[in-house]
Amino acid sequence: MVRRRQAARSRQRPCSAGYSSKEGSRIVTLKHIGFNRLACYSTVLVGSNRVESPVHSATAGEPTTRIAVDVRRFPWIRRLAADYAYNFPSVAPFFSGDPTDRAAWAHAIRCAQAHARHRDQIASVIGKQQEQRGAPPPSRAAAEQLADPRAVVVVTGQQAGLFGGPLFTLLKALTALKLAAQVSRDHGVPAVALFWIDAEDHDWNEVRSCTVFDEALTACTVALPARPASAEPAPVATVKLDGSIMATLDELERILPATEFRSGLMADLRDAYTPGVGMAHAFGRWIEGVLGPRGLVVFDSSDPAAKPLVSTVFARELSAPGETARLATTAGAELVARGYHSQVQAQDDGLALFHLDGGRRAIRQHDGQFVIGDQTYPPASLVQLAMTSPTGFSPNVLLRPIIQDTLLPTVCYVAGPNELAYLGQLRLIYDRFGVPMPLMYPRASATLVDSAALRFLHKYKLPVEALQPQDESALNHLLETQIPPVVEESFASASRAIESNMNGLIQAMPALDPTLEGAAKSTLGKMQHDLSTLHGKVIQAAKRRDETLRRQYIRTRALAFPLGHAQERTIGFVSFLNQYGPALIDRLDQELPLDLGHHWVVSV
């Protein structure tokens, strides 16, 4: 029997403070979310090791098109992300509400609508960005809705990765679009999906490369030149593409397999990534070209025109230096006390702000003064500067969501599993700034394969995570299962007989001649070794006999775990657009449910 969560968890809470939930029952559900229309359930007992069947049931007569994997099976999924999906009451004190609870969405919508914001101004800022990038009409129409006092926003975001970044960037955006559509249908309000470009991040190495599959499914990386070691860390938004982008595009085109979609894809990339254009601008133009026709709104967070709308947030951070860091540290300690991990380790003397002056420099406090690089400033002067020249400031990871939700009527943020951890440290910070904390929703998680690879996994019931190790242990185990049972039974019987008979002989030796006991044990060891060697030869014979299975295994492993890493975090989504064309987006929209706790292996 599957129980719905307690009705008490649906009571209304004050907008300013958010709410937490009591510990729930010992039974939780694996939810395929429909906001009060939960499509299907699989009961999971908290603390048990029981795992439901990983194969998604197809309609009778239809082939399987996807496999659902319980995310708790992946070693890189930490406990907080797992409990968020399967045991939300245990993490509820750190978040504003349960994203599978319809009442929580209604509450979040009311809070987002009630909070005062500069709606007209931010709609205008985004509209001008769209005009500069030549955004598609559906994207512009969606952005115009931001001026509507009833409108809410589902936000996601990422750094401006080269050529759009890894597959998970696309999955984030698609999740936001699907959620926004669901909010509109279920709650009757205008809901906009917005992609926040974290353009003021200064980690150039994180965004300058893109990895794709070549014809042989080898993961190949193309990259823009590294910055000189002596260069000042600067926001990615300040980086202008030079002639090296043309060579990088040429290299990408050489690596991508020749398909009917490659020429059009490369033309679109060359249109977005041109010398003299900013890296963040090119990224925004590319993402907008891919998903703008579906109504995705793209926002470059480095836009100086938006900074005056959040100047009071900058000033408040400077007026109580260290308070944001202290609140994050307190939440982090509580997470650790509950058996989770603290994602952000804030410095006691640090502020959640950077100063922009060519580079992006941290602001520290020392002896009652602010310190930026080698310069010292009286606190009042920086507070005044934040109000009069806010373009000189940029939020760090702790303050960025506050800036985001001061600008936008955010009802939900679509997060990756690691983001969930640090967002769990921000609830008190939201309260401090008087901004309603939105719901958090885990992004869709997927591995894209072709029908042959999916059939291989399905046929041999091979857990996809078994493919991650870059050795042949899982392959050997799989091949062993293909050996006729009588062979394995005979080996097991022979092993038992040898051990039983020889142990009897070994025990009898001391009565006859104690010096022979060692020789008898040595003989047993040799016999066991010879039998093991023979077993290994049988396995090798099976490998030679079924070379097709071996090739299927290696090919599927290359697809699912390129270089031993999860596909969605490694391979740029341009690789899949090259393979499948625009239909890729339609396919993912159809095949990726809005649920929690599943990773989907999808046949495209």
XYZ file of C-alpha atoms in Angstrom:
604
model
C 0.000 0.000 0.000
C 1.280 3.463 -0.884
C 0.471 6.323 1.427
C 0.211 9.965 0.483
C 2.125 12.312 2.719
C 0.402 13.708 5.761
C -2.196 16.395 5.072
C -0.545 18.547 7.713
C 2.304 19.104 5.327
C -0.048 20.965 2.996
C -0.988 23.716 5.427
C -0.226 27.256 4.407
C 2.945 28.838 5.773
C 4.031 32.479 5.943
C 5.769 33.613 2.784
C 8.687 35.278 4.514
C 9.931 32.375 6.548
C 9.249 29.340 4.378
C 8.311 26.146 6.167
C 9.599 22.791 7.215
C 7.923 19.432 7.637
C 7.637 16.947 10.438
C 9.241 13.552 10.014
C 6.961 11.478 7.823
C 5.978 7.843 8.022
C 8.417 5.027 7.418
C 6.999 4.641 3.942
C 7.831 7.164 1.247
C 7.077 7.095 -2.437
C 9.011 7.242 -5.644
C 7.058 9.936 -7.386
C 6.309 10.564 -11.028
C 5.209 14.104 -10.383
C 2.110 15.686 -11.768
C 1.524 18.179 -8.951
C -1.184 16.319 -7.089
C -1.592 13.946 -10.001
C 1.031 11.354 -9.177
C 1.085 9.136 -12.219
C 2.634 5.998 -10.783
C 4.151 4.795 -7.551
C 6.804 2.341 -6.492
C 6.922 1.817 -2.738
C 10.383 2.005 -1.201
C 10.977 1.116 2.433
C 13.271 3.661 4.061
C 16.566 2.059 4.968
C 16.014 -1.104 2.951
C 18.192 -2.254 0.086
C 15.275 -3.250 -2.064
C 15.463 -1.860 -5.589
C 12.519 -1.855 -7.943
C 12.764 -3.286 -11.430
C 14.837 -0.841 -13.486
C 13.039 -1.439 -16.779
C 10.332 1.005 -17.728
C 7.275 -0.941 -18.815
C 6.315 -0.309 -22.397
C 2.809 -0.556 -23.707
C 1.915 -4.073 -24.825
C 3.447 -4.767 -28.203
C 5.769 -1.752 -28.063
C 9.553 -2.022 -27.614
C 11.150 -0.654 -24.469
C 12.380 2.885 -25.126
C 13.917 3.714 -21.764
C 15.230 2.193 -18.565
C 14.661 3.837 -15.187
C 17.544 3.653 -12.730
C 17.168 4.397 -9.029
C 19.674 7.226 -8.503
C 20.703 5.740 -5.166
C 22.515 3.047 -7.143
C 25.025 5.598 -8.446
C 28.109 6.042 -6.232
C 28.364 9.754 -7.064
C 24.878 10.567 -5.738
C 25.301 11.729 -2.160
C 22.822 11.127 0.605
C 21.193 14.571 0.548
C 20.223 14.309 -3.118
C 18.934 10.770 -2.562
C 16.864 11.736 0.483
C 15.483 14.765 -1.359
C 13.836 12.325 -3.761
C 13.003 9.428 -1.461
C 12.772 10.789 2.080
C 11.971 14.489 1.842
C 10.930 14.899 5.508
C 14.533 14.299 6.555
C 15.756 17.334 4.543
C 12.625 19.499 4.812
C 14.064 21.907 7.436
C 16.591 23.137 4.846
C 14.160 23.884 2.024
C 10.978 25.879 1.479
C 8.683 23.018 0.561
C 8.190 19.610 -0.973
C 8.157 19.933 -4.790
C 5.764 16.972 -5.085
C 3.120 18.701 -2.937
C 0.546 20.705 -4.918
C -0.111 22.927 -1.904
C 3.587 23.788 -1.730
C 3.445 25.013 -5.323
C 0.339 27.086 -4.644
C 2.079 28.617 -1.623
C 5.252 29.338 -3.612
C 3.217 30.986 -6.372
C 1.464 33.274 -3.888
C 4.786 34.247 -2.311
C 6.420 34.952 -5.672
C 3.475 37.076 -6.791
C 3.243 39.025 -3.518
C 6.902 40.019 -3.220
C 7.600 43.506 -4.596
C 9.911 43.536 -7.607
C 10.878 45.765 -10.513
C 8.954 43.638 -12.993
C 8.753 46.152 -15.802
C 12.442 46.988 -15.544
C 13.730 43.420 -15.595
C 11.385 42.579 -18.475
C 12.866 45.531 -20.331
C 16.456 44.478 -19.566
C 15.816 40.968 -20.834
C 13.958 42.272 -23.872
C 16.988 44.345 -24.887
C 19.267 41.334 -24.459
C 16.977 39.308 -26.679
C 16.975 42.021 -29.306
C 20.791 42.019 -29.369
C 20.892 38.243 -29.738
C 18.045 38.035 -32.256
C 15.926 35.803 -30.036
C 13.098 33.754 -31.602
C 9.560 35.189 -31.275
C 8.322 32.565 -28.738
C 11.182 33.464 -26.418
C 10.421 37.178 -26.715
C 6.739 36.595 -26.081
C 7.566 34.619 -22.956
C 9.866 37.382 -21.678
C 7.131 39.969 -22.114
C 5.030 38.002 -19.628
C 7.524 38.868 -16.878
C 5.891 42.286 -16.603
C 2.577 40.630 -15.683
C 2.099 40.844 -11.887
C 0.629 37.330 -11.925
C 3.550 35.730 -13.759
C 5.990 33.368 -12.058
C 9.298 31.963 -13.264
C 10.926 28.537 -13.216
C 14.656 29.256 -13.269
C 17.668 27.151 -14.045
C 21.160 28.113 -15.055
C 24.766 27.257 -15.709
C 28.097 28.768 -16.681
C 28.601 29.709 -20.318
C 30.182 26.426 -21.437
C 31.684 26.261 -24.923
C 29.062 25.308 -27.534
C 26.417 24.964 -24.807
C 28.360 22.740 -22.430
C 27.598 19.160 -21.381
C 24.315 17.352 -21.910
C 23.085 18.214 -18.417
C 22.837 21.879 -19.460
C 20.215 20.910 -22.028
C 18.485 18.642 -19.493
C 18.259 21.522 -17.011
C 16.641 23.801 -19.569
C 14.183 21.137 -20.727
C 13.193 20.410 -17.126
C 12.496 24.115 -16.558
C 10.358 24.281 -19.701
C 8.337 21.215 -18.716
C 7.817 22.497 -15.168
C 6.725 25.935 -16.353
C 4.175 24.360 -18.685
C 2.914 22.165 -15.851
C 2.583 25.146 -13.492
C 0.546 27.042 -16.072
C -1.791 24.097 -16.635
C -2.241 23.144 -12.991
C -2.411 26.595 -11.392
C -3.710 28.847 -14.151
C -0.926 31.431 -13.958
C 1.548 32.664 -16.580
C 4.742 30.656 -15.989
C 8.020 31.388 -17.774
C 11.078 29.129 -18.054
C 14.279 31.163 -17.738
C 17.912 30.131 -18.176
C 20.269 32.192 -16.011
C 23.738 32.445 -17.553
C 26.229 32.629 -14.700
C 28.334 34.944 -16.829
C 30.337 36.466 -13.983
C 31.947 33.177 -13.010
C 35.700 33.464 -13.555
C 36.672 29.793 -13.965
C 37.795 29.920 -17.593
C 39.063 26.340 -17.598
C 35.581 25.115 -16.709
C 33.954 26.666 -19.769
C 36.597 26.797 -22.503
C 36.257 23.212 -23.750
C 33.657 20.865 -25.190
C 33.843 17.073 -25.489
C 32.060 15.155 -28.248
C 31.951 11.647 -29.726
C 33.805 10.946 -32.942
C 32.874 8.272 -35.483
C 34.383 5.523 -33.299
C 32.608 6.776 -30.134
C 35.886 8.070 -28.757
C 35.420 11.109 -26.512
C 37.388 13.968 -28.081
C 37.807 17.437 -26.601
C 38.082 20.732 -28.433
C 39.101 23.804 -26.488
C 39.860 27.486 -26.663
C 43.347 28.527 -25.490
C 44.072 28.618 -21.765
C 44.663 31.917 -20.073
C 48.230 32.798 -19.139
C 49.025 31.772 -15.559
C 49.743 35.408 -14.732
C 46.393 36.665 -16.031
C 43.977 38.322 -13.611
C 40.902 36.146 -12.935
C 38.110 37.864 -14.832
C 34.430 37.132 -15.398
C 33.723 35.000 -18.439
C 31.375 37.780 -19.575
C 34.411 39.989 -20.221
C 36.093 37.428 -22.488
C 35.811 38.256 -26.172
C 36.272 35.478 -28.676
C 39.254 35.921 -31.000
C 40.444 34.128 -34.118
C 41.043 30.932 -32.167
C 37.300 30.253 -32.181
C 37.436 29.641 -35.939
C 40.129 26.972 -35.552
C 38.153 25.396 -32.703
C 35.000 25.259 -34.821
C 36.972 23.700 -37.677
C 38.360 21.070 -35.318
C 34.875 20.336 -33.995
C 33.577 19.835 -37.520
C 36.438 17.422 -38.293
C 35.680 15.337 -35.200
C 31.896 15.137 -35.455
C 30.707 12.199 -37.568
C 29.307 13.092 -40.964
C 25.512 13.149 -40.629
C 22.671 14.852 -42.460
C 22.559 17.394 -39.617
C 26.230 18.366 -39.334
C 26.350 21.163 -41.900
C 23.302 22.925 -40.457
C 24.558 22.481 -36.901
C 27.956 23.933 -37.732
C 26.369 26.854 -39.579
C 24.336 27.702 -36.478
C 27.392 27.402 -34.225
C 29.455 29.621 -36.512
C 26.644 32.155 -36.471
C 26.705 32.289 -32.659
C 30.439 31.921 -32.010
C 32.246 34.571 -34.027
C 35.416 36.576 -33.341
C 34.761 39.749 -31.374
C 31.622 38.387 -29.681
C 31.595 37.839 -25.929
C 31.737 34.262 -24.693
C 28.527 34.672 -22.641
C 26.750 36.392 -25.544
C 27.660 33.530 -27.891
C 26.460 30.968 -25.360
C 23.166 32.819 -24.900
C 22.607 33.116 -28.637
C 23.261 29.394 -29.101
C 20.989 28.223 -26.254
C 18.306 30.615 -27.428
C 18.546 29.220 -30.933
C 18.074 25.669 -29.682
C 15.306 26.205 -27.107
C 14.019 29.709 -27.751
C 11.416 28.355 -30.183
C 9.959 26.494 -27.191
C 9.724 29.697 -25.189
C 12.912 29.515 -23.123
C 14.020 32.941 -21.916
C 17.783 33.420 -21.597
C 19.215 35.993 -19.194
C 22.848 37.137 -19.080
C 23.320 37.887 -15.384
C 26.341 40.111 -16.035
C 24.207 42.787 -17.716
C 25.084 46.129 -16.063
C 21.507 47.319 -16.637
C 20.226 44.784 -14.080
C 22.640 45.711 -11.287
C 20.789 48.860 -10.077
C 17.729 46.659 -9.442
C 19.683 44.729 -6.767
C 21.890 47.497 -5.360
C 20.107 47.288 -2.005
C 21.078 43.608 -1.731
C 24.736 44.498 -2.291
C 24.502 47.294 0.279
C 22.846 45.052 2.865
C 25.566 42.425 2.463
C 28.212 45.098 3.012
C 26.338 46.566 5.972
C 26.542 43.324 7.979
C 29.796 41.746 6.806
C 30.209 38.084 7.611
C 26.549 37.487 8.465
C 25.759 35.596 5.242
C 28.836 33.410 5.736
C 27.849 32.746 9.346
C 24.329 31.661 8.387
C 25.675 29.343 5.680
C 28.166 27.850 8.126
C 25.423 27.295 10.713
C 23.261 25.492 8.149
C 26.255 23.489 6.957
C 26.991 22.341 10.499
C 23.382 21.269 10.944
C 23.506 19.314 7.715
C 26.644 17.522 8.892
C 25.028 16.812 12.260
C 22.180 15.075 10.407
C 24.589 12.911 8.448
C 24.767 14.992 5.271
C 27.628 17.076 3.922
C 28.295 20.796 3.818
C 28.811 21.859 0.200
C 30.003 25.424 0.836
C 32.703 26.209 3.381
C 32.338 29.962 3.930
C 35.231 32.048 5.270
C 34.499 33.976 8.446
C 36.235 37.099 7.137
C 34.694 36.886 3.674
C 31.683 38.563 2.144
C 29.326 36.987 -0.363
C 30.399 39.606 -2.872
C 33.167 40.158 -5.383
C 34.409 43.522 -6.575
C 34.673 43.980 -10.334
C 37.523 46.156 -11.542
C 38.973 44.485 -14.596
C 39.170 41.272 -12.567
C 36.831 39.662 -10.053
C 38.269 40.051 -6.585
C 37.014 38.783 -3.248
C 36.052 41.294 -0.556
C 37.323 40.536 2.959
C 36.983 42.285 6.285
C 39.946 42.988 8.543
C 40.173 45.203 11.624
C 36.866 46.879 10.821
C 37.887 47.675 7.232
C 37.154 46.077 3.865
C 40.111 44.670 1.958
C 40.125 44.131 -1.819
C 43.460 42.887 -3.074
C 46.013 45.302 -1.615
C 43.507 48.102 -1.099
C 41.689 48.944 2.154
C 38.307 50.710 2.256
C 36.174 52.111 5.076
C 32.898 50.122 5.255
C 30.695 53.168 4.645
C 32.486 53.959 1.389
C 31.797 50.541 -0.122
C 28.188 50.583 1.050
C 27.745 53.933 -0.676
C 29.542 52.623 -3.772
C 27.180 49.645 -3.924
C 24.231 52.025 -4.067
C 25.702 54.478 -6.564
C 27.791 52.121 -8.734
C 26.377 48.608 -8.341
C 27.950 47.500 -11.619
C 31.206 47.151 -9.687
C 29.875 44.225 -7.628
C 29.085 40.591 -8.280
C 27.550 37.970 -5.968
C 29.305 34.784 -4.944
C 27.634 31.372 -4.789
C 25.798 32.186 -1.532
C 24.315 35.471 -2.723
C 23.657 34.622 -6.373
C 20.265 32.949 -5.667
C 19.213 35.974 -3.593
C 20.052 38.271 -6.507
C 18.201 35.935 -8.872
C 15.041 35.876 -6.785
C 15.154 39.594 -6.050
C 15.049 40.217 -9.789
C 12.619 37.460 -10.730
C 9.328 36.085 -9.324
C 10.936 32.663 -8.990
C 8.590 29.879 -7.982
C 11.092 27.070 -8.528
C 14.771 26.572 -9.269
C 15.873 23.509 -11.267
C 19.063 22.227 -9.687
C 21.679 19.568 -10.198
C 22.430 17.126 -7.350
C 25.428 19.111 -6.105
C 23.513 22.377 -6.287
C 20.823 20.924 -4.023
C 23.426 20.554 -1.294
C 24.522 24.177 -1.285
C 20.981 25.477 -1.751
C 20.142 23.652 1.467
C 22.499 26.064 3.254
C 20.621 29.179 2.082
C 17.246 29.125 3.799
C 18.260 31.458 6.620
C 19.999 33.705 4.099
C 16.749 34.059 2.162
C 15.059 35.025 5.429
C 17.775 37.552 6.198
C 17.221 39.383 2.917
C 13.431 39.073 3.107
C 13.205 37.197 -0.201
C 10.862 34.181 -0.495
C 12.837 31.005 -1.069
C 11.517 29.114 -4.104
C 10.980 25.399 -4.379
C 13.919 23.352 -5.610
C 13.442 20.702 -8.271
C 16.119 18.194 -9.339
C 16.865 18.372 -13.056
C 16.163 15.463 -15.337
C 19.040 12.995 -15.428
C 19.669 10.863 -18.506
C 22.033 8.789 -20.587
C 21.290 8.835 -24.313
C 21.875 5.658 -26.281
C 20.716 4.129 -29.531
C 18.250 1.276 -29.776
C 21.018 -1.340 -30.075
C 22.610 -0.286 -26.794
C 19.261 -0.208 -25.009
C 18.408 -3.684 -26.300
C 21.774 -4.922 -25.064
C 21.176 -3.585 -21.537
C 17.637 -4.908 -21.514
C 18.469 -8.336 -22.915
C 21.247 -9.076 -20.430
C 19.644 -7.168 -17.529
C 22.939 -5.382 -17.077
C 22.785 -2.490 -14.566
C 24.001 0.599 -16.387
C 26.257 1.593 -13.479
C 28.184 -1.680 -13.948
C 29.596 -0.126 -17.129
C 31.436 2.678 -15.336
C 34.657 0.825 -14.385
C 37.080 0.880 -17.294
C 38.079 -2.749 -16.785
C 36.453 -5.996 -17.907
C 35.144 -7.245 -14.569
C 31.489 -6.698 -15.498
C 32.111 -8.138 -18.964
C 33.693 -11.266 -17.486
C 30.753 -11.666 -15.133
C 28.359 -11.235 -18.027
C 30.222 -13.800 -20.100
C 30.159 -16.217 -17.198
C 26.384 -16.019 -17.196
C 26.393 -17.064 -20.853
C 28.251 -20.327 -20.169
C 25.874 -23.330 -20.079
C 24.858 -24.004 -16.472
C 26.084 -27.603 -16.672
C 29.638 -26.354 -17.198
C 29.576 -24.148 -14.113
C 27.859 -26.856 -12.113
C 30.566 -29.330 -13.134
C 33.348 -26.936 -12.112
C 31.656 -26.326 -8.762
C 31.167 -30.063 -8.223
C 34.771 -30.821 -9.121
C 36.020 -28.085 -6.788
C 33.954 -29.463 -3.914
C 35.086 -33.023 -4.586
C 38.761 -32.105 -4.748
C 38.564 -30.058 -1.563
C 36.568 -32.724 0.304
C 38.743 -35.673 -0.697
C 42.028 -33.864 -0.261
C 41.046 -32.473 3.145
C 40.325 -36.026 4.248
C 43.727 -37.093 2.999
C 45.429 -34.118 4.674
C 43.817 -34.993 7.999
C 45.017 -38.614 7.677
C 48.634 -37.705 6.908
C 49.852 -36.902 10.449
C 49.004 -40.425 11.627
C 50.994 -41.903 8.761
C 53.862 -39.424 8.374
C 53.604 -35.830 9.710
C 56.111 -34.615 7.132
C 53.673 -35.432 4.328
C 50.940 -33.056 5.548
C 52.598 -30.070 3.913
C 53.023 -31.951 0.649
C 49.336 -32.883 0.701
C 48.289 -29.244 1.259
C 50.608 -28.157 -1.548
C 49.017 -30.735 -3.835
C 45.550 -29.392 -2.954
C 46.674 -25.891 -3.807
C 48.059 -27.003 -7.171
C 44.877 -28.890 -8.002
C 42.743 -25.861 -7.098
C 45.035 -23.620 -9.128
C 44.883 -25.929 -12.154
C 41.080 -26.088 -11.908
C 40.911 -22.277 -11.672
C 43.210 -21.991 -14.692
C 40.975 -24.327 -16.648
C 37.954 -22.242 -15.616
C 39.705 -19.136 -16.885
C 40.376 -20.817 -20.216
C 36.681 -21.631 -20.445
C 35.895 -17.960 -19.889
C 38.376 -16.969 -22.590
C 36.818 -19.504 -24.933
C 33.429 -17.940 -24.222
C 34.900 -14.534 -25.073
C 36.174 -15.836 -28.395
C 32.909 -17.642 -29.052
C 30.775 -14.593 -28.412
C 32.835 -11.707 -29.729
C 29.604 -9.961 -30.680
C 28.609 -9.667 -27.035
C 32.026 -8.266 -26.225
C 31.738 -5.614 -28.932
C 28.246 -4.676 -27.750
C 29.506 -4.302 -24.192
C 32.462 -2.112 -25.132
C 30.327 0.043 -27.425
C 27.586 0.531 -24.831
C 30.184 1.357 -22.173
C 31.769 3.958 -24.460
C 28.346 5.569 -24.931
C 27.246 5.518 -21.299
C 30.530 6.284 -19.540
C 32.959 8.053 -21.867
C 36.392 8.129 -20.247
C 34.800 6.442 -17.232
C 32.558 9.414 -16.428
C 28.794 9.881 -16.599
C 27.776 10.799 -20.140
C 25.564 13.740 -19.135
C 28.474 15.428 -17.355
C 31.040 14.723 -20.068
C 29.634 14.924 -23.591
C 28.445 18.215 -25.055
C 24.864 18.146 -26.229
C 26.055 19.343 -29.661
C 27.265 15.775 -30.159
C 23.702 14.475 -29.896
C 22.255 17.276 -31.997
C 24.714 16.253 -34.684
C 23.591 12.640 -34.418
C 19.832 13.098 -34.173
C 19.091 16.639 -35.339
C 16.275 18.846 -34.015
C 14.165 15.743 -33.316
C 16.418 15.164 -30.287
C 14.591 17.911 -28.388
C 11.166 16.462 -29.200
C 12.315 13.005 -28.189
C 13.672 14.134 -24.825
C 10.537 16.169 -24.183
C 8.475 13.009 -24.699
C 10.710 10.537 -22.885
C 11.836 12.399 -19.756
C 9.122 12.411 -17.084
C 8.851 15.025 -14.374
C 9.701 12.728 -11.513
C 12.192 12.440 -8.684
C 14.756 9.772 -7.950
C 15.220 8.342 -11.455
C 18.029 8.460 -13.961
C 16.758 7.542 -17.414
C 18.620 5.550 -20.032
C 16.820 6.733 -23.157
C 16.862 5.369 -26.677
C 16.828 8.329 -29.057
